Short mmCIF file of N, CA and C in Angstrom, two decimals:
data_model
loop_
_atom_site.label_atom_id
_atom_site.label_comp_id
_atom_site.label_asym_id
_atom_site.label_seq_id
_atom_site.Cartn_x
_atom_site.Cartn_y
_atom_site.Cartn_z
N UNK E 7 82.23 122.64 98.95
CA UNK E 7 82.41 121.40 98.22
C UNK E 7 83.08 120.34 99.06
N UNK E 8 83.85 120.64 100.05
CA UNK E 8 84.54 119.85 100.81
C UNK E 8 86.18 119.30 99.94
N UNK E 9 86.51 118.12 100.76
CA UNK E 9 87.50 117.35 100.34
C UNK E 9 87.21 116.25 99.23
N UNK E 10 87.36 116.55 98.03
CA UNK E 10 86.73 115.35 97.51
C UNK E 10 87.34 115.44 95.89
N UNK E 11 86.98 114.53 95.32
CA UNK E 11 87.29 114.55 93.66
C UNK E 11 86.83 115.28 92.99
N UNK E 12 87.11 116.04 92.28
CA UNK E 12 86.75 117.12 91.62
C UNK E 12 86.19 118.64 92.06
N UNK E 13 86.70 118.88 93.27
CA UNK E 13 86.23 119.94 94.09
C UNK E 13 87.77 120.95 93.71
N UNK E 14 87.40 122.01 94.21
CA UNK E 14 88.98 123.69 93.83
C UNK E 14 88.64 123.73 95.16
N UNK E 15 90.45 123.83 95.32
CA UNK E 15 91.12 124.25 96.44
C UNK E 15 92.10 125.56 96.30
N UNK E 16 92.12 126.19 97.24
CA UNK E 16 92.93 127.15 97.13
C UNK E 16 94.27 126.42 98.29
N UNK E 17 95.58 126.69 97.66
CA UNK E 17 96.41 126.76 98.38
C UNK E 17 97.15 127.71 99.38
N UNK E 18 97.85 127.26 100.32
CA UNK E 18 98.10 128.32 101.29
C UNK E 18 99.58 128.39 101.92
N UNK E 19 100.06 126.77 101.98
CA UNK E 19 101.28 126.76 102.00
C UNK E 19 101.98 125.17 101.78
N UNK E 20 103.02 125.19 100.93
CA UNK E 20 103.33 124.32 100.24
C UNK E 20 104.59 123.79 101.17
N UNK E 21 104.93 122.44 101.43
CA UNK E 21 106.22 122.10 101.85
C UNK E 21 106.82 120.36 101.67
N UNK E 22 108.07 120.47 100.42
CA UNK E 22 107.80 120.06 99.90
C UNK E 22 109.40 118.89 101.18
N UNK E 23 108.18 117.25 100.98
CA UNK E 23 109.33 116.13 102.28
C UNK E 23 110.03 115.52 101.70
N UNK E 24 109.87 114.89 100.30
CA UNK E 24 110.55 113.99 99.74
C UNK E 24 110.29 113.99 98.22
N UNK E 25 111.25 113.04 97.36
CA UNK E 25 110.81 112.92 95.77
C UNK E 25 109.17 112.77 95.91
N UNK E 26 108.63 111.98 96.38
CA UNK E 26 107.59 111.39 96.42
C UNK E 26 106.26 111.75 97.17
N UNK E 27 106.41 112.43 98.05
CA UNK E 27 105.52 113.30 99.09
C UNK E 27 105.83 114.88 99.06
N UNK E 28 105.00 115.96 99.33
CA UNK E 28 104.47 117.22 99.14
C UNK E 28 103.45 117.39 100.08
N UNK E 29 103.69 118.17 101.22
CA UNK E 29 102.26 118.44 102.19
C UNK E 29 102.27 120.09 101.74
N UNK E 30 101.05 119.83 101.68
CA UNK E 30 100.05 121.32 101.14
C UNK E 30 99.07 121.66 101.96
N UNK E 31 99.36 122.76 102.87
CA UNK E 31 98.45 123.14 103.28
C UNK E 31 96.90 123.89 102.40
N UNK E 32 95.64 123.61 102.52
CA UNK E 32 94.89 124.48 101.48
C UNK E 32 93.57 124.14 102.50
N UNK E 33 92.46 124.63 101.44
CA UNK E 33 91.22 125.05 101.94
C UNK E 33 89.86 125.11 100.84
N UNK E 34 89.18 124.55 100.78
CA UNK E 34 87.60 124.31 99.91
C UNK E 34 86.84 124.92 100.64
N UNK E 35 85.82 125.76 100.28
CA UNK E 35 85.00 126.22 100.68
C UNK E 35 83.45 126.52 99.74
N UNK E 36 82.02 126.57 100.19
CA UNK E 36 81.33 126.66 99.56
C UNK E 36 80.35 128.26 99.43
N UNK E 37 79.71 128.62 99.03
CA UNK E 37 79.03 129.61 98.34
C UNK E 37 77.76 129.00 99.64
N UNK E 38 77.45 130.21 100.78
CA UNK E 38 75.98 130.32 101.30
C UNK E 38 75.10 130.71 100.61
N UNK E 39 74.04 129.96 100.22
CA UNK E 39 72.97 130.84 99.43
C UNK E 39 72.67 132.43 99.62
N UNK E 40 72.21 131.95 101.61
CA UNK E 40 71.43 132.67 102.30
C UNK E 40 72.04 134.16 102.45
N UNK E 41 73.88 134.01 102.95
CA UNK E 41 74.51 135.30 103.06
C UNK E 41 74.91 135.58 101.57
N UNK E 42 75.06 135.00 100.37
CA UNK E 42 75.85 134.97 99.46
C UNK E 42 77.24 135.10 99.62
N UNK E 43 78.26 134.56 100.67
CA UNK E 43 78.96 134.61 100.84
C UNK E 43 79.83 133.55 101.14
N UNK E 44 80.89 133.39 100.71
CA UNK E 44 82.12 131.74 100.69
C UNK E 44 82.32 131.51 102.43
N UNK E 45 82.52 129.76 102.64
CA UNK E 45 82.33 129.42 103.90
C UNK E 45 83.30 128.56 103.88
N UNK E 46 84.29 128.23 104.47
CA UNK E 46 85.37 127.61 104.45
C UNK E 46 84.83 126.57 105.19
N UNK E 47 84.86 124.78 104.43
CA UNK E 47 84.11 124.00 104.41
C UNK E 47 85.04 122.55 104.70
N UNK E 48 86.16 122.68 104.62
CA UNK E 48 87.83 121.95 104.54
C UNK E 48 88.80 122.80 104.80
N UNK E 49 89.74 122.75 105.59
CA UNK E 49 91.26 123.40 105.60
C UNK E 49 91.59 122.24 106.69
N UNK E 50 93.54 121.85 105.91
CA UNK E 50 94.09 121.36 106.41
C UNK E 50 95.42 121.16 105.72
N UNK E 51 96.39 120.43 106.20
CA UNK E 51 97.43 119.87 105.41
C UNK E 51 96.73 118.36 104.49
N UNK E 52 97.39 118.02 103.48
CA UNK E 52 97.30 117.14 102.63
C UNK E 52 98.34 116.43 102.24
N UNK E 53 98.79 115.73 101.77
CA UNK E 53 99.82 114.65 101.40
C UNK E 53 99.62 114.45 100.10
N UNK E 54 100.46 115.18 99.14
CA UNK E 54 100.45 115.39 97.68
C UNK E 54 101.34 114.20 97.43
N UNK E 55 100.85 112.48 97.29
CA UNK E 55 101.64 111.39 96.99
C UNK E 55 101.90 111.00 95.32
N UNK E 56 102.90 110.85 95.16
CA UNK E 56 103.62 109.76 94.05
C UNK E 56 104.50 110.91 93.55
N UNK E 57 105.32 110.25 92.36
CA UNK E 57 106.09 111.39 92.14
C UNK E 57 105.95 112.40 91.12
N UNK E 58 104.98 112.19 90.33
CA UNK E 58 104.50 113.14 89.10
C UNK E 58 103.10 114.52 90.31
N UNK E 59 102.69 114.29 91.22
CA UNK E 59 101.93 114.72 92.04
C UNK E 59 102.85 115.79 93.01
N UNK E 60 103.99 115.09 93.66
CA UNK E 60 104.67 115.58 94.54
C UNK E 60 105.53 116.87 94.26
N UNK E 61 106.17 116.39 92.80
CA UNK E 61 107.02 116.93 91.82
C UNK E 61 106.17 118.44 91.81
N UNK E 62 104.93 118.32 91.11
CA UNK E 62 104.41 119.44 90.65
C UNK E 62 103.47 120.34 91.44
N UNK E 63 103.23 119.87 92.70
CA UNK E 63 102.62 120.60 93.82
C UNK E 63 103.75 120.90 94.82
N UNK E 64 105.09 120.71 94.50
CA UNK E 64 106.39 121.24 95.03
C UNK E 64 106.75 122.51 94.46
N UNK E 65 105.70 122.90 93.08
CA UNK E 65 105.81 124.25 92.58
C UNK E 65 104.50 124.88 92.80
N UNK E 66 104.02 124.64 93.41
CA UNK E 66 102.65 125.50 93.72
C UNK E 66 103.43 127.13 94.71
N UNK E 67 102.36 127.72 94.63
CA UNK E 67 102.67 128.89 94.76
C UNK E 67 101.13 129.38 95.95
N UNK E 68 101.49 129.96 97.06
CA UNK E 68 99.96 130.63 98.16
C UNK E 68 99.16 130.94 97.25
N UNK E 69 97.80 130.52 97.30
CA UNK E 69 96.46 131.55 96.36
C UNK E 69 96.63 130.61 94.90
N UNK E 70 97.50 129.31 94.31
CA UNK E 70 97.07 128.95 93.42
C UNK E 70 96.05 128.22 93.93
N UNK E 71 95.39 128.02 92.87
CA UNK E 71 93.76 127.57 92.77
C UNK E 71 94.02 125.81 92.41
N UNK E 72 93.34 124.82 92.79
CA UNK E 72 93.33 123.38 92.47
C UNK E 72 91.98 123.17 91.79
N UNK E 73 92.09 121.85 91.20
CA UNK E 73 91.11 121.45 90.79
C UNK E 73 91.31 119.57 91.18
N UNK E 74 90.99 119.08 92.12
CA UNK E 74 91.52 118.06 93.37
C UNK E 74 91.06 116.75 91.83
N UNK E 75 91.97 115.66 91.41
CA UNK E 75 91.71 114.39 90.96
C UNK E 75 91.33 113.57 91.65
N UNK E 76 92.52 112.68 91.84
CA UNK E 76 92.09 111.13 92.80
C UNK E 76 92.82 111.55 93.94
N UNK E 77 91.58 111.69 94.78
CA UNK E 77 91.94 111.75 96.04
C UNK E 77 91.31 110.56 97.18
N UNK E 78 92.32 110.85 98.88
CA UNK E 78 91.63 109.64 98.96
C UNK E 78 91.79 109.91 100.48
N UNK E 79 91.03 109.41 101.91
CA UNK E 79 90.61 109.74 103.03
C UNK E 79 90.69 108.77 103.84
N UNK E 80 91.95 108.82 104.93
CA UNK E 80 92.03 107.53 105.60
C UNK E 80 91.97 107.86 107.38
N UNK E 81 91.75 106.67 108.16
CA UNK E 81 91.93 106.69 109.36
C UNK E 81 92.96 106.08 110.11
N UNK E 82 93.61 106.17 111.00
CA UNK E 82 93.93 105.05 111.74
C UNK E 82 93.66 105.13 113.02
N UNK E 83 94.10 104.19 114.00
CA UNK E 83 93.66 104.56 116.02
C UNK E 83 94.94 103.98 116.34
N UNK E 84 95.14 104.55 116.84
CA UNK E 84 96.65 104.22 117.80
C UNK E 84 95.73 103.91 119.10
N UNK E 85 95.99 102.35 119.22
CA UNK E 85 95.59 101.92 120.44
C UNK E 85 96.34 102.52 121.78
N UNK E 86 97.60 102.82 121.88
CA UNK E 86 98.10 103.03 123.04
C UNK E 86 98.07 104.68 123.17
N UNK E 87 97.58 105.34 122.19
CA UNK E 87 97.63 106.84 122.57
C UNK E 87 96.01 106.93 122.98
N UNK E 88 95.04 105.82 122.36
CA UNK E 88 93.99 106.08 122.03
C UNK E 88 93.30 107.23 121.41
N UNK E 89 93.90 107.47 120.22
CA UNK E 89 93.43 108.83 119.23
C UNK E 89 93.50 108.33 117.55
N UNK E 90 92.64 108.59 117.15
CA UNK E 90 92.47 108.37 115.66
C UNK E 90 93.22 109.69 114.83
N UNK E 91 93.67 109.41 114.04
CA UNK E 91 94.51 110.38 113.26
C UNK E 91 93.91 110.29 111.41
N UNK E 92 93.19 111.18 111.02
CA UNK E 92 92.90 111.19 110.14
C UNK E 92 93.75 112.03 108.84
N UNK E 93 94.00 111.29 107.61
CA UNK E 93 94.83 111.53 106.50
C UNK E 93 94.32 111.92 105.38
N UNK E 94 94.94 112.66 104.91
CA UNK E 94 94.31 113.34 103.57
C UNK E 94 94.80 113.22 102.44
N UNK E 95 95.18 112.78 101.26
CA UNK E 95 95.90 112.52 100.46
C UNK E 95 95.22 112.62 98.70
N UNK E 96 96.31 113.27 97.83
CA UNK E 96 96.00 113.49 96.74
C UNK E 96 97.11 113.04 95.68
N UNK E 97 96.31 112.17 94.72
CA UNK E 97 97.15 111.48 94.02
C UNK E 97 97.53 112.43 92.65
N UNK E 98 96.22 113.14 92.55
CA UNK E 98 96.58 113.83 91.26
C UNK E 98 95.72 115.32 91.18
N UNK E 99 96.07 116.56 90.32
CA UNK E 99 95.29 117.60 90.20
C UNK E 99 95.56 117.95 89.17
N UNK E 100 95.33 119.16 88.82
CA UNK E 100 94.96 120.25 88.03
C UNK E 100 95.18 121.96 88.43
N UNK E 101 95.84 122.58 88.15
CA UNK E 101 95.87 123.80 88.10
C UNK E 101 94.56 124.20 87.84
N UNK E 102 93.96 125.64 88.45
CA UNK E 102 92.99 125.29 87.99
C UNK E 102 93.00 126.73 87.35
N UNK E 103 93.51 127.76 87.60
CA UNK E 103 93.66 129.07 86.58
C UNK E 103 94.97 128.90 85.38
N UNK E 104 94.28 127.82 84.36
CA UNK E 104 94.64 127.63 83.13
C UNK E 104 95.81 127.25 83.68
N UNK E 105 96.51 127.01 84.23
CA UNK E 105 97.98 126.29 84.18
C UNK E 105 98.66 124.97 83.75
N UNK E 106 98.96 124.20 83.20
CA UNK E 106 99.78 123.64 82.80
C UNK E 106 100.71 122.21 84.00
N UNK E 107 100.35 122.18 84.97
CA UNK E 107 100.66 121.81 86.06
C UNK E 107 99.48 120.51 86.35
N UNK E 108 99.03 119.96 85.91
CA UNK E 108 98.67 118.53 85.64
C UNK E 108 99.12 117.53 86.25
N UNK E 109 99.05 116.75 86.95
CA UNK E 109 99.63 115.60 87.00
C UNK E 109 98.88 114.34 85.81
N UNK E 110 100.00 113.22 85.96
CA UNK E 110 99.93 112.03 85.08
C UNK E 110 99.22 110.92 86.34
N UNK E 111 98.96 110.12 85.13
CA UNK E 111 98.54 108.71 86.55
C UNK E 111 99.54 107.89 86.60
N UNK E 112 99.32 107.07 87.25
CA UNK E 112 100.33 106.49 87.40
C UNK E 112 100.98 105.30 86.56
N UNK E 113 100.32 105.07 85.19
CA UNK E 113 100.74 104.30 83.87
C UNK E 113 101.26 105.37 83.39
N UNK E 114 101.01 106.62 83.23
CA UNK E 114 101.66 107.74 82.39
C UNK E 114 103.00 108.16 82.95
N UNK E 115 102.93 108.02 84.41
CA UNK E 115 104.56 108.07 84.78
C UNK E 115 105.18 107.47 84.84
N UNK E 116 104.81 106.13 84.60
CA UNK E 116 105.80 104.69 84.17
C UNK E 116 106.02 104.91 82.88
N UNK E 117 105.40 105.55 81.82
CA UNK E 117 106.30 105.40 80.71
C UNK E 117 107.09 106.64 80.70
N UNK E 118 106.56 107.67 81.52
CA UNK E 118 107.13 108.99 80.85
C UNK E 118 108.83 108.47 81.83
N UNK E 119 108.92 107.48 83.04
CA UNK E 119 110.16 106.88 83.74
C UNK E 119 111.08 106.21 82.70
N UNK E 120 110.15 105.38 82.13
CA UNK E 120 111.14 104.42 81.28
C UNK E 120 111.07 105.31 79.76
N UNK E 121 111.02 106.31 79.60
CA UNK E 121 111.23 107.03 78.25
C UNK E 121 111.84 107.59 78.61
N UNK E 122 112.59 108.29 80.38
CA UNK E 122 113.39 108.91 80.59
C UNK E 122 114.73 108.43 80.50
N UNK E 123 114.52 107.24 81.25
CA UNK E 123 115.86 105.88 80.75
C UNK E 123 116.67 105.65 79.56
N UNK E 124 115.17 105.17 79.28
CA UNK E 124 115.35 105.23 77.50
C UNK E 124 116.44 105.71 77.04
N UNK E 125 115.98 107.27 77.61
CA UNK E 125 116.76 108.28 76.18
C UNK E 125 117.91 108.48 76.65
N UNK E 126 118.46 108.04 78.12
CA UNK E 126 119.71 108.55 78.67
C UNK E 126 120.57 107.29 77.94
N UNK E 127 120.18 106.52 77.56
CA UNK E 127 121.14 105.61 76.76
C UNK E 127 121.00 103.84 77.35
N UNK E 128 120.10 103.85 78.63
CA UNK E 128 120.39 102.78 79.62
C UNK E 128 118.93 101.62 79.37
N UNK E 129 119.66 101.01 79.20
CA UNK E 129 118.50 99.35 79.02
C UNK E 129 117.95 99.21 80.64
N UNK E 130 116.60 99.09 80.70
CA UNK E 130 116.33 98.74 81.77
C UNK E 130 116.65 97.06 82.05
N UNK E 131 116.83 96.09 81.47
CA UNK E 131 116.77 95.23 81.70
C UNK E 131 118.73 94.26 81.65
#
C-alpha cells in the first residue's frame, strides 16, 4: 500500500521528542499475488506531528497495527550539502486492532484545549 492515507502500518519503534512531535519508526507492506506472500513496500521513521497525534503515538507499543489519516510527504535540498532529505509526517491515525487511540483534528483539539482551561477554572481571555 505504501505511505499514504488510509493505508496499515505496523509499528516497530516508537520515540517520543517533544509535546508535539513523536518519531515512529514502522513499515507498510503489500500482499504479492504471484508468491502470496507480504512485501515490505515503506519502512522508515515518521514524524507523528501536533499534539493530540504525538500524545497518542507516544503510547504505541512494537507490532501495534495503524490505520495512517492525514498524512503528508515533503522534500527539501540543502544546497551546500547538495542532498535532498525527504520527510514523512502524520497528522492523524487510528489504532487499527480495535483500539481506542484515535487522534482528533485539529478543531477537535482546540476545543478539547479550551474545555481543558475551561474546567481548570481559567478565562482564556
Amino acid at each position: 500500500m505504501g505511505f499514504r492515507s488510509g493505508s496499515y502500518a505496523t509499528v516497530w519503534e516508537v520515540n517520543p521528542v517533544s509535546e508535539t512531535m513523536t518519531k515512529v519508526r514502522l513499515s507498510t507492506s503489500k500482499k504479492n499475488k504471484q508468491t502470496d506472500s507480504y512485501e515490505t513496500d515503506f519502512s522508515g521513521f515518521v514524524a507523528f506531528v501536533g499534539a493530540a497525534a504525538a500524545k497518542n503515538a507516544a503510547h504505541l507499543k512494537e507490532k501495534d497495527r495503524l490505520k495512517l489519516g492525514d498524512v503528508e510527504v515533503t522534500t527539501k535540498y540543502d544546497k551546500e550539502k547538495k542532498i535532498s532529505y525527504t520527510n514523512f509526517t502524520v497528522f492523524s491515525f487510528e489504532v487499527a486492532d480495535g483500539g481506542s487511540s484515535s487522534t482528533s483534528s485539529p478543531v477537535e483539539a482546540a476545543i478539547e484545549k479550551a474545555e481543558e482551561v475551561l474546567s481548570d477554572g481559567e478565562v482564556p481571555f
